[in-house]
CSV table of C-alpha atoms in Angstrom, one decimal:
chain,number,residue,atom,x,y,z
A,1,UNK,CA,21.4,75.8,86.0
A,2,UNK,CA,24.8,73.7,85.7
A,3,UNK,CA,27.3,75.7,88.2
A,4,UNK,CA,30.8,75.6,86.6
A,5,UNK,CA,33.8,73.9,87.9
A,6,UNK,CA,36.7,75.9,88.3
A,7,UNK,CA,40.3,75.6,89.3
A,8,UNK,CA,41.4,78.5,90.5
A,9,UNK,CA,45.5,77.9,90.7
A,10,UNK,CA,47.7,81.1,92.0
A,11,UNK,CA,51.0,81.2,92.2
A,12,UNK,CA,52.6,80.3,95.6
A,13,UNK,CA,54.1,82.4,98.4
A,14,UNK,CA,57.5,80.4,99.1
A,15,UNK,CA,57.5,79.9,102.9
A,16,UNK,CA,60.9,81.3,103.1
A,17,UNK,CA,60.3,84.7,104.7
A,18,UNK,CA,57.7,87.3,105.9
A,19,UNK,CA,54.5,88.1,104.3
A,20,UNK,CA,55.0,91.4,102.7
A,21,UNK,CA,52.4,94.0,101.4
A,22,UNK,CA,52.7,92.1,98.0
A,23,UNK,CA,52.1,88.8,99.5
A,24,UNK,CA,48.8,89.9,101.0
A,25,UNK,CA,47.5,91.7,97.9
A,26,UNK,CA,48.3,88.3,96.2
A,27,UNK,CA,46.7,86.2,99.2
A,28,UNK,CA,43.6,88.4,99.6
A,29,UNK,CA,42.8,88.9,96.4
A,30,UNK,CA,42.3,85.4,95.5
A,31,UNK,CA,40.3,84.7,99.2
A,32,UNK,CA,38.1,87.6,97.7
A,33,UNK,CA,37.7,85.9,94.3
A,34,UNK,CA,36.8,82.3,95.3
A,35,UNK,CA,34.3,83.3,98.4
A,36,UNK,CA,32.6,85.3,95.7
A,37,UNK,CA,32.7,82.9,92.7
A,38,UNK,CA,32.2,80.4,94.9
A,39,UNK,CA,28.3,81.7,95.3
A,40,UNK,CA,27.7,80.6,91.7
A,41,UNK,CA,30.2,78.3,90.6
A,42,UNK,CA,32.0,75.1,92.1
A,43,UNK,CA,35.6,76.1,93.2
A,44,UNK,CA,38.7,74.8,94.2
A,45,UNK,CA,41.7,76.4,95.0
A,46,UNK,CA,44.9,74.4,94.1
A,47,UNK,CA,47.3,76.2,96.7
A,48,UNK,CA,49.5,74.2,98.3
A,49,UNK,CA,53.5,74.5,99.3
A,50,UNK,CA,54.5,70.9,99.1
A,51,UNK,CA,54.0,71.5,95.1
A,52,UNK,CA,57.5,73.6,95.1
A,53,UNK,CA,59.3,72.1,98.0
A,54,UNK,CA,61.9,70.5,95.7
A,55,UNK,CA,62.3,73.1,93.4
A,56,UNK,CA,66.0,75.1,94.0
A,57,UNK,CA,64.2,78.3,96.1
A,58,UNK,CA,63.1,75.7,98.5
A,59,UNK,CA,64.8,72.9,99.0
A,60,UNK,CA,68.2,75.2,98.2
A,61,UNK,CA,67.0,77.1,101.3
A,62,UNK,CA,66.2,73.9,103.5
A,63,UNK,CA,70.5,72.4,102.2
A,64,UNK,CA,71.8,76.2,103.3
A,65,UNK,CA,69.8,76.0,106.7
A,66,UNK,CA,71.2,72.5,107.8
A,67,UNK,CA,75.1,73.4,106.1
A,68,UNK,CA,75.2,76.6,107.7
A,69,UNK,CA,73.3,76.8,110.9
A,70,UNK,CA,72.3,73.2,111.9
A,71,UNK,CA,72.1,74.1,115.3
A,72,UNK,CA,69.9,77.0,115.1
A,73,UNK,CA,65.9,76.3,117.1
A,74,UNK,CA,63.6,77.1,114.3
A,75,UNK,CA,60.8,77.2,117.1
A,76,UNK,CA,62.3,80.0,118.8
A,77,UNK,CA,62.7,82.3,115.4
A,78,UNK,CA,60.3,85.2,114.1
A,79,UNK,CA,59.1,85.1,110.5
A,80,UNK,CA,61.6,88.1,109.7
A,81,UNK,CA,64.2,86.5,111.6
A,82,UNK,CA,64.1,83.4,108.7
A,83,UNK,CA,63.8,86.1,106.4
A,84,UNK,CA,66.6,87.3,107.1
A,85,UNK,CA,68.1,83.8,107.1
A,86,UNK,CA,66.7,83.4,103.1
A,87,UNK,CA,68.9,87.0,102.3
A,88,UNK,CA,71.5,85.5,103.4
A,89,UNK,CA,70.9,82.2,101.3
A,90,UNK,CA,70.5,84.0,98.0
A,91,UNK,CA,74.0,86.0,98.7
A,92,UNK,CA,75.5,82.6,98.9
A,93,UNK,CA,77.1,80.4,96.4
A,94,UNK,CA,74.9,78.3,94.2
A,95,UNK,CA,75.4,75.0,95.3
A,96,UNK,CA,75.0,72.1,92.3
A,97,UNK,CA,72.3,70.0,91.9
A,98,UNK,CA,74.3,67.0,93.4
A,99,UNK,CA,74.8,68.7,97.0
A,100,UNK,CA,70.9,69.7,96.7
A,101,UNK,CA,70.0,66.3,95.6
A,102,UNK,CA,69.0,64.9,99.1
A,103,UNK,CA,66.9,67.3,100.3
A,104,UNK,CA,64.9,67.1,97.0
A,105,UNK,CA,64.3,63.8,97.8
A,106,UNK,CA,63.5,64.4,101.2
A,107,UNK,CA,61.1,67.0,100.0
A,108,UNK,CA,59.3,65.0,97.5
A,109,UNK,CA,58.7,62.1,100.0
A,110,UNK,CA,57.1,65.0,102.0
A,111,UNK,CA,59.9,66.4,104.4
A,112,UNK,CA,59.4,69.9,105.7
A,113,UNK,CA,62.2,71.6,107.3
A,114,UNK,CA,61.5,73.3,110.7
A,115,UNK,CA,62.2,76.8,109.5
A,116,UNK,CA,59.3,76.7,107.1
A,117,UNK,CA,57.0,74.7,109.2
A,118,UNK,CA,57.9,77.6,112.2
A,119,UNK,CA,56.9,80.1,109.1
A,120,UNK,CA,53.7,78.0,108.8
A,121,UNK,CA,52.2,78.2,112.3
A,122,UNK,CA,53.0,81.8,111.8
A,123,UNK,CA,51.1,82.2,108.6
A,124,UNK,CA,48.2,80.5,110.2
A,125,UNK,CA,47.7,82.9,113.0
A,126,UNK,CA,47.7,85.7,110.6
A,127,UNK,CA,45.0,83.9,107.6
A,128,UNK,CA,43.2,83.8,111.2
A,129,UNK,CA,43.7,87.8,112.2
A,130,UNK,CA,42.9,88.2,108.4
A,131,UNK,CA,39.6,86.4,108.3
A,132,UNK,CA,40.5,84.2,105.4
A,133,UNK,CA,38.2,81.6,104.5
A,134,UNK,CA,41.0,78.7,104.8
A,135,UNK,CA,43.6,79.2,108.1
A,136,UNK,CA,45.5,76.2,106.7
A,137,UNK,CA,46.5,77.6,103.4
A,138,UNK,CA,49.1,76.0,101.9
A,139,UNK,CA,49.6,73.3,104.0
A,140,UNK,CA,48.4,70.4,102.5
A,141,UNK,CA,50.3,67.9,100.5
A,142,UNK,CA,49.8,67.7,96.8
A,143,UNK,CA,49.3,64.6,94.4
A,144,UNK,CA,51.9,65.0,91.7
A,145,UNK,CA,51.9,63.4,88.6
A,146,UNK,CA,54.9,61.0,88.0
A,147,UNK,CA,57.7,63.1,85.6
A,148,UNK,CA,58.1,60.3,82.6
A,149,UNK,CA,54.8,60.9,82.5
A,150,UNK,CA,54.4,64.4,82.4
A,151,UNK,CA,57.2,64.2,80.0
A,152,UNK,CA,55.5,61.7,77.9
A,153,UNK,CA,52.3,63.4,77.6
A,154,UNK,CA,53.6,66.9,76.5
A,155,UNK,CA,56.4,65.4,74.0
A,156,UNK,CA,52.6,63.3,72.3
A,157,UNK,CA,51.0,66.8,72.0
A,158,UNK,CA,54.2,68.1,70.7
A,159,UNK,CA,54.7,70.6,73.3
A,160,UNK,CA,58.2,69.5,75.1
A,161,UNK,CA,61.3,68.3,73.8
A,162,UNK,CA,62.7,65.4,75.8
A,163,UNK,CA,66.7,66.3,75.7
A,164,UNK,CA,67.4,63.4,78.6
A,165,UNK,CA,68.7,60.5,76.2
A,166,UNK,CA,71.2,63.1,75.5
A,167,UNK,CA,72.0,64.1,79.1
A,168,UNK,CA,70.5,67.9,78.0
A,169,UNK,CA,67.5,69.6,79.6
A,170,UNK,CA,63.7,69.1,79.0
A,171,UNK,CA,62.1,72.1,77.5
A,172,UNK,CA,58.7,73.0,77.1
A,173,UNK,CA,57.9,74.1,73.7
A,174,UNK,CA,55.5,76.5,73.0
A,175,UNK,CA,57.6,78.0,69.6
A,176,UNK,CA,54.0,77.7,68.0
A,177,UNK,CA,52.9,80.7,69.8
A,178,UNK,CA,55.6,82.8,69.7
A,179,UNK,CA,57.3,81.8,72.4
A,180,UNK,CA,60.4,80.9,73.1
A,181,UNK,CA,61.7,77.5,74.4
A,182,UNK,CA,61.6,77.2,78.5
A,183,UNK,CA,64.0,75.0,80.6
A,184,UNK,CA,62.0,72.9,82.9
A,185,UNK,CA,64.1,70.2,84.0
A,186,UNK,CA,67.9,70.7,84.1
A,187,UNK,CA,70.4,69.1,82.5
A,188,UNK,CA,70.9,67.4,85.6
A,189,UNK,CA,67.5,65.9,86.5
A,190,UNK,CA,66.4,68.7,88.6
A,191,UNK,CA,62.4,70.1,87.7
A,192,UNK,CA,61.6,73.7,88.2
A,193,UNK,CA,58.5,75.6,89.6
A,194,UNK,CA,56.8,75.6,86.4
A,195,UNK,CA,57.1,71.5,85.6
A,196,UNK,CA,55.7,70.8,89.6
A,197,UNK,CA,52.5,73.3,88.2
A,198,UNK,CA,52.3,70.9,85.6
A,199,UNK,CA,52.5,68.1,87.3
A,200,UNK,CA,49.7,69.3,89.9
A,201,UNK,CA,47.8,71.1,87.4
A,202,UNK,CA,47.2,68.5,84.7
A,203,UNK,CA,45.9,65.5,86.0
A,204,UNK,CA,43.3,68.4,87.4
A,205,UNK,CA,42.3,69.5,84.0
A,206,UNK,CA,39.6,66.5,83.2
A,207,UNK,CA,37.8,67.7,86.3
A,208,UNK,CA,37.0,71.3,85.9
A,209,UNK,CA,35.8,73.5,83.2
A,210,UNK,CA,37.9,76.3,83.9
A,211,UNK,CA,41.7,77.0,84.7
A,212,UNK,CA,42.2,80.2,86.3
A,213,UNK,CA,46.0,80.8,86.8
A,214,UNK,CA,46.6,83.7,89.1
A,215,UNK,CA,50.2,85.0,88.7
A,216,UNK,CA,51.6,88.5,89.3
A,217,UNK,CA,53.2,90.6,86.1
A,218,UNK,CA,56.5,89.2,86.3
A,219,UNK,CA,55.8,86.0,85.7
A,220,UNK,CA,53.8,87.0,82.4
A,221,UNK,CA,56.2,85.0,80.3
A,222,UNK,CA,56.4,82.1,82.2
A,223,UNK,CA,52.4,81.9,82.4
A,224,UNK,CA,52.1,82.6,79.2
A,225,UNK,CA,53.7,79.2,78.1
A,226,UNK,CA,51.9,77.3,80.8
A,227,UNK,CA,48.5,78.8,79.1
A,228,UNK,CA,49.6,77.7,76.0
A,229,UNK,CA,50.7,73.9,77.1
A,230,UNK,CA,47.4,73.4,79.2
A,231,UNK,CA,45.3,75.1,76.1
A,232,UNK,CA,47.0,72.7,73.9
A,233,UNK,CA,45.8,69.5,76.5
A,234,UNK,CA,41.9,70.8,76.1
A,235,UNK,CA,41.8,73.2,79.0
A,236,UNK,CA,39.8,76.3,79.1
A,237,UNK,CA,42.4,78.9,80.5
A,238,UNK,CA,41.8,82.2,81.8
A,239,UNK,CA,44.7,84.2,83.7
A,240,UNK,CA,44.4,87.0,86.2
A,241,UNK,CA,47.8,89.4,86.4
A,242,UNK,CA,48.6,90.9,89.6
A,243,UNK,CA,51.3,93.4,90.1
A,244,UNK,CA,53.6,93.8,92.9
A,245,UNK,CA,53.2,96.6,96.1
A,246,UNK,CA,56.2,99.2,95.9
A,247,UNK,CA,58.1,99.8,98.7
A,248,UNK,CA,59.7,103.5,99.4
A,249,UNK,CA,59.6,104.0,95.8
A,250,UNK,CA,60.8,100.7,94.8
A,251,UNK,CA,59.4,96.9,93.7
A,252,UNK,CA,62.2,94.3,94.8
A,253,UNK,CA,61.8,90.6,95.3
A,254,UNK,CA,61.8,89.7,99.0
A,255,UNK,CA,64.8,88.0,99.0
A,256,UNK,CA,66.6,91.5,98.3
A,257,UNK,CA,65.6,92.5,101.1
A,258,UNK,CA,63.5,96.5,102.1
A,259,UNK,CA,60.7,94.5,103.6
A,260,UNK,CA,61.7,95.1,107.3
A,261,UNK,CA,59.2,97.2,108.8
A,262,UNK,CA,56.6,96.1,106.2
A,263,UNK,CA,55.8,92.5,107.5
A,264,UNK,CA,52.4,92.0,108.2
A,265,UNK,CA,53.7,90.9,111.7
A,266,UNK,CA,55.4,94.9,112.2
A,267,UNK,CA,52.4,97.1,110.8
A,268,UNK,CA,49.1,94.8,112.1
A,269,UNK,CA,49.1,95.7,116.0
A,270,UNK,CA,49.0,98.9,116.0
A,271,UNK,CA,46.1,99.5,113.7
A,272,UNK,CA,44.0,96.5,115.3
A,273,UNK,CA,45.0,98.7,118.7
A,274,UNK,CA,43.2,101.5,117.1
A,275,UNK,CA,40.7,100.8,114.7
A,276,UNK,CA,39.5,97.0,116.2
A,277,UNK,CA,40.3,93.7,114.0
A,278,UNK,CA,37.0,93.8,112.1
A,279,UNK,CA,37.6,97.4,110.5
A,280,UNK,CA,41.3,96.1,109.9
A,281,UNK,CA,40.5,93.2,108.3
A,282,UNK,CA,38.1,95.2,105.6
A,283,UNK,CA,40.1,98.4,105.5
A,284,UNK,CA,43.2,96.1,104.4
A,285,UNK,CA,41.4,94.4,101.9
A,286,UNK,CA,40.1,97.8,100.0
A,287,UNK,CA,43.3,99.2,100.4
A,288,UNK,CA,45.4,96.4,98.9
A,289,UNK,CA,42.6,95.4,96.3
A,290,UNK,CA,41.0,98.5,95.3
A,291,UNK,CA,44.0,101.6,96.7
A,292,UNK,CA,46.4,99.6,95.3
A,293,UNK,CA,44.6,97.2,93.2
A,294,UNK,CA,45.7,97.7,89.2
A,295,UNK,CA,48.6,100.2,89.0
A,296,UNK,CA,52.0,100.2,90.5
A,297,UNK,CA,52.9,103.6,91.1
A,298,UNK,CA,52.2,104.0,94.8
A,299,UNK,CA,54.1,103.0,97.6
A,300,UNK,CA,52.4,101.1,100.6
A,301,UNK,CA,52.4,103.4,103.8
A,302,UNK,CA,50.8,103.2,107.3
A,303,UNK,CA,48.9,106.4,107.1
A,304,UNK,CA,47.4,105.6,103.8
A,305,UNK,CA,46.6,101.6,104.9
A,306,UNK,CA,45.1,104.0,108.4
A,307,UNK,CA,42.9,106.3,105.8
A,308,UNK,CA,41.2,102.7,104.2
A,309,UNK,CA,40.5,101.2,107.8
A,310,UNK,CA,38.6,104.5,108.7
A,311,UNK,CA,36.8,104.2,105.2
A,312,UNK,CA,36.1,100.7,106.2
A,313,UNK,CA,34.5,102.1,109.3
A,314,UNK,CA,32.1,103.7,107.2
A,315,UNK,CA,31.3,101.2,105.3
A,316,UNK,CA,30.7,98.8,108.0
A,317,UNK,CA,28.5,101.5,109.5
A,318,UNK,CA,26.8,102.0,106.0
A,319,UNK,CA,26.2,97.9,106.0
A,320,UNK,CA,24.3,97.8,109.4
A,321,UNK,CA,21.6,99.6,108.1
A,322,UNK,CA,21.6,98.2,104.1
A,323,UNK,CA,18.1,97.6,103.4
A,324,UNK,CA,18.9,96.5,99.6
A,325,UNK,CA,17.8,93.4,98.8
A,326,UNK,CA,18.6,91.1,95.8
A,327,UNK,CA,19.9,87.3,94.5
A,328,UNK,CA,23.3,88.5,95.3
A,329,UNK,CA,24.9,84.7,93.5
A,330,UNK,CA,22.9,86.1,90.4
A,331,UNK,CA,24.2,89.4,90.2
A,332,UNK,CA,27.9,88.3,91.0
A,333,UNK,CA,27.4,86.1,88.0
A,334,UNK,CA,26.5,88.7,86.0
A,335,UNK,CA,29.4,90.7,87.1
A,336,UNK,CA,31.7,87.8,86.3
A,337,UNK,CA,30.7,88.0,82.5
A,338,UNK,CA,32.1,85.6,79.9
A,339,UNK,CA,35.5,85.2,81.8
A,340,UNK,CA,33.2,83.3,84.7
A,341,UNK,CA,35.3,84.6,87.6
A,342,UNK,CA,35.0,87.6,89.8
A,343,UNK,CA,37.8,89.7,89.4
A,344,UNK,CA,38.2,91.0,93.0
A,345,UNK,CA,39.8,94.5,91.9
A,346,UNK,CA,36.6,95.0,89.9
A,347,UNK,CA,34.2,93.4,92.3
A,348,UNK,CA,35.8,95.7,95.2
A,349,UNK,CA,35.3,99.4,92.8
A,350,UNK,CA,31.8,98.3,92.3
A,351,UNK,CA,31.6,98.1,96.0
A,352,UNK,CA,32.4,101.1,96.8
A,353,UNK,CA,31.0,103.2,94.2
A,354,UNK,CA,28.1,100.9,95.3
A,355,UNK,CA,27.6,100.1,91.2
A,356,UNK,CA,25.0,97.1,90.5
A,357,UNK,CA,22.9,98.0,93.6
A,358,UNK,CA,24.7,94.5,95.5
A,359,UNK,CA,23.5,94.1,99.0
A,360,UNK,CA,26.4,95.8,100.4
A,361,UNK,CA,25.7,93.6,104.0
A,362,UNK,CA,25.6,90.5,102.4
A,363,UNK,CA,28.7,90.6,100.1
A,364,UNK,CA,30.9,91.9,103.2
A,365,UNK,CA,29.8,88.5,104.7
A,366,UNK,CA,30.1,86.7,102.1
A,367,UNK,CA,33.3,87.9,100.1
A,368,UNK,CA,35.1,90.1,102.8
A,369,UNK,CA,35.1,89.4,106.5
């Protein structure tokens, strides 16, 4: 049988600040989703941080840093501590594109700035406490397609008007599907998040069979139009929409701050301390994925995340003496369905409600730990 090729592309975690409960729902649940697809279809993940490095929430970050605390050791700094940093960034005046313009170049010739390689080595050491399949996400440098021609391809399928000769912005037009026209490059030159996606993204779409972009519900509008353009260029699109973790009640943006206290780095020891890393490392996952997995209503909480890692207990007891047996890349196919992808919110509920009759050992291997 012909395994698929898929491109599985999420939306990136900025490395500006901590990793939040939203981050690692967003994180995990595409680890989940490739392991497991992965048994039945060719995947690659197109995750990586040099993609947005020039775009404003970046490289305005990396102008701030040097303008307003050049002498600062980035070395010495925790992941909260530059988060902190980025608050204080986004209360600042916007700075125009001609300030910003250096770094950008900097950043597209592949400068990182020490605060996000310091938030880097942090991540790594916790993708490694996690158990995710790749330690190194995120940091390797992408191959972006030149801008004239992006530009030129989308204005030949119609789907971008080109307002440069007139010193306006380029927009991407998807107006045929009800959508309204999107700004992605300035009036001033300067290409946002969703033109560097293109850029990555379409010289990819030859290669695979399926794009799967993996955004959370903010975003939908956005996403929408990039379906649309990549649709339009003879991609196969399928979207996965994740919705943010609440916090006390609330879903704010990280740069708003109510994170402290919610960092991976502030809630992980004490529930390794208890429980071990194994049963942490599960009892996260089905927490975030499953506990938390389609809804938004409930907040994140310690003695909730506690209740999951002594589930996962259980279930790791449970798996030590599985005797079910069965071709577990056949029956995750199955589960994928027409949409070719496992959905790791579904894939988890079938998991625990043991539905399918999956060999419970063999997917936590596999898919989980």
């Amino acid at each position: 049988m012909v395994r698929r090729r898929i491109l599985v592309a999420p939306v990136t975690v900025s490395p500006t600040k901590p990793l939040t409960p939203t981050h690692l729902k967003h994180l995990l649940s595409f680890d989940v989703l490739c392991r497991a697809t992965a048994l039945f279809a060719d995947v690659h993940l197109l995750y990586n941080h040099s993609t947005f490095a020039a775009t404003r929430q970046v490289a305005g970050f990396w102008e701030f840093l040097d303008r307003v605390h050049p002498a600062l050791c980035y070395q010495d700094l925790t992941e909260e501590r530059i988060g902190e940093l980025y608050m204080e960034h986004q209360r600042s005046a916007r700075v125009p594109f001609s300030e910003l313009q250096p770094v950008v170049q900097r950043a597209e010739n592949g400068w990182i700035h020490p605060a996000t390689s310091r938030i880097l080595e942090i991540w790594e050491q916790h993708y490694r406490l996690l158990g995710m399949s790749d330690i190194k996400l995120g940091g390797g440098h992408a191959e972006l397609a030149p801008v004239d021609e992006v530009v030129e391809t989308l204005t030949a399928r119609h789907l971008c008007v080109d307002g440069r000769p007139l010193g306006a912005p380029v927009y991407l037009d998807a107006t045929p599907a009800g959508l309204p026209l999107r700004v992605v490059i300035s009036a001033e030159g300067h290409a946002n998040y969703l033109f560097r996606a293109l850029q990555e993204l379409i010289p990819s779409i030859d290669r695979h069979d399926l794009v799967l972009l993996v955004y959370d519900k903010e975003l939908r509008h956005d996403y929408l139009v990039l379906e649309h353009v990549l649709c339009r260029l003879g991609a196969a699109v399928e979207r996965l929409e994740l919705v943010r973790v609440p916090i006390d009640g609330e879903v704010r943006s990280s740069r708003e701050g109510g994170w402290q206290g919610y960092t991976i780095g502030g809630f992980t020891g004490p529930v390794v301390a208890e429980f071990g890393q194994e049963a942490f490392r599960l009892g996260l996952r089905l927490y975030l994925l499953a506990g938390l997995g389609r809804g938004q209503g409930e907040s994140f909480s310690l003695p909730h995340l506690k209740r999951w890692v002594r589930r996962a207990q259980r279930l790791l007891d449970t798996a030590g003496v599985d005797v079910e047996t069965g071709d577990l890349p056949s029956q995750l196919s199955r589960l994928a369905g027409r949409r070719g992808f496992i959905d790791s919110y579904r894939l988890t509920t079938n998991m625990l409600t043991r539905a399918g009759g999956i060999p419970l050992r063999e997917l936590l291997r596999v898919a989980y730990l």
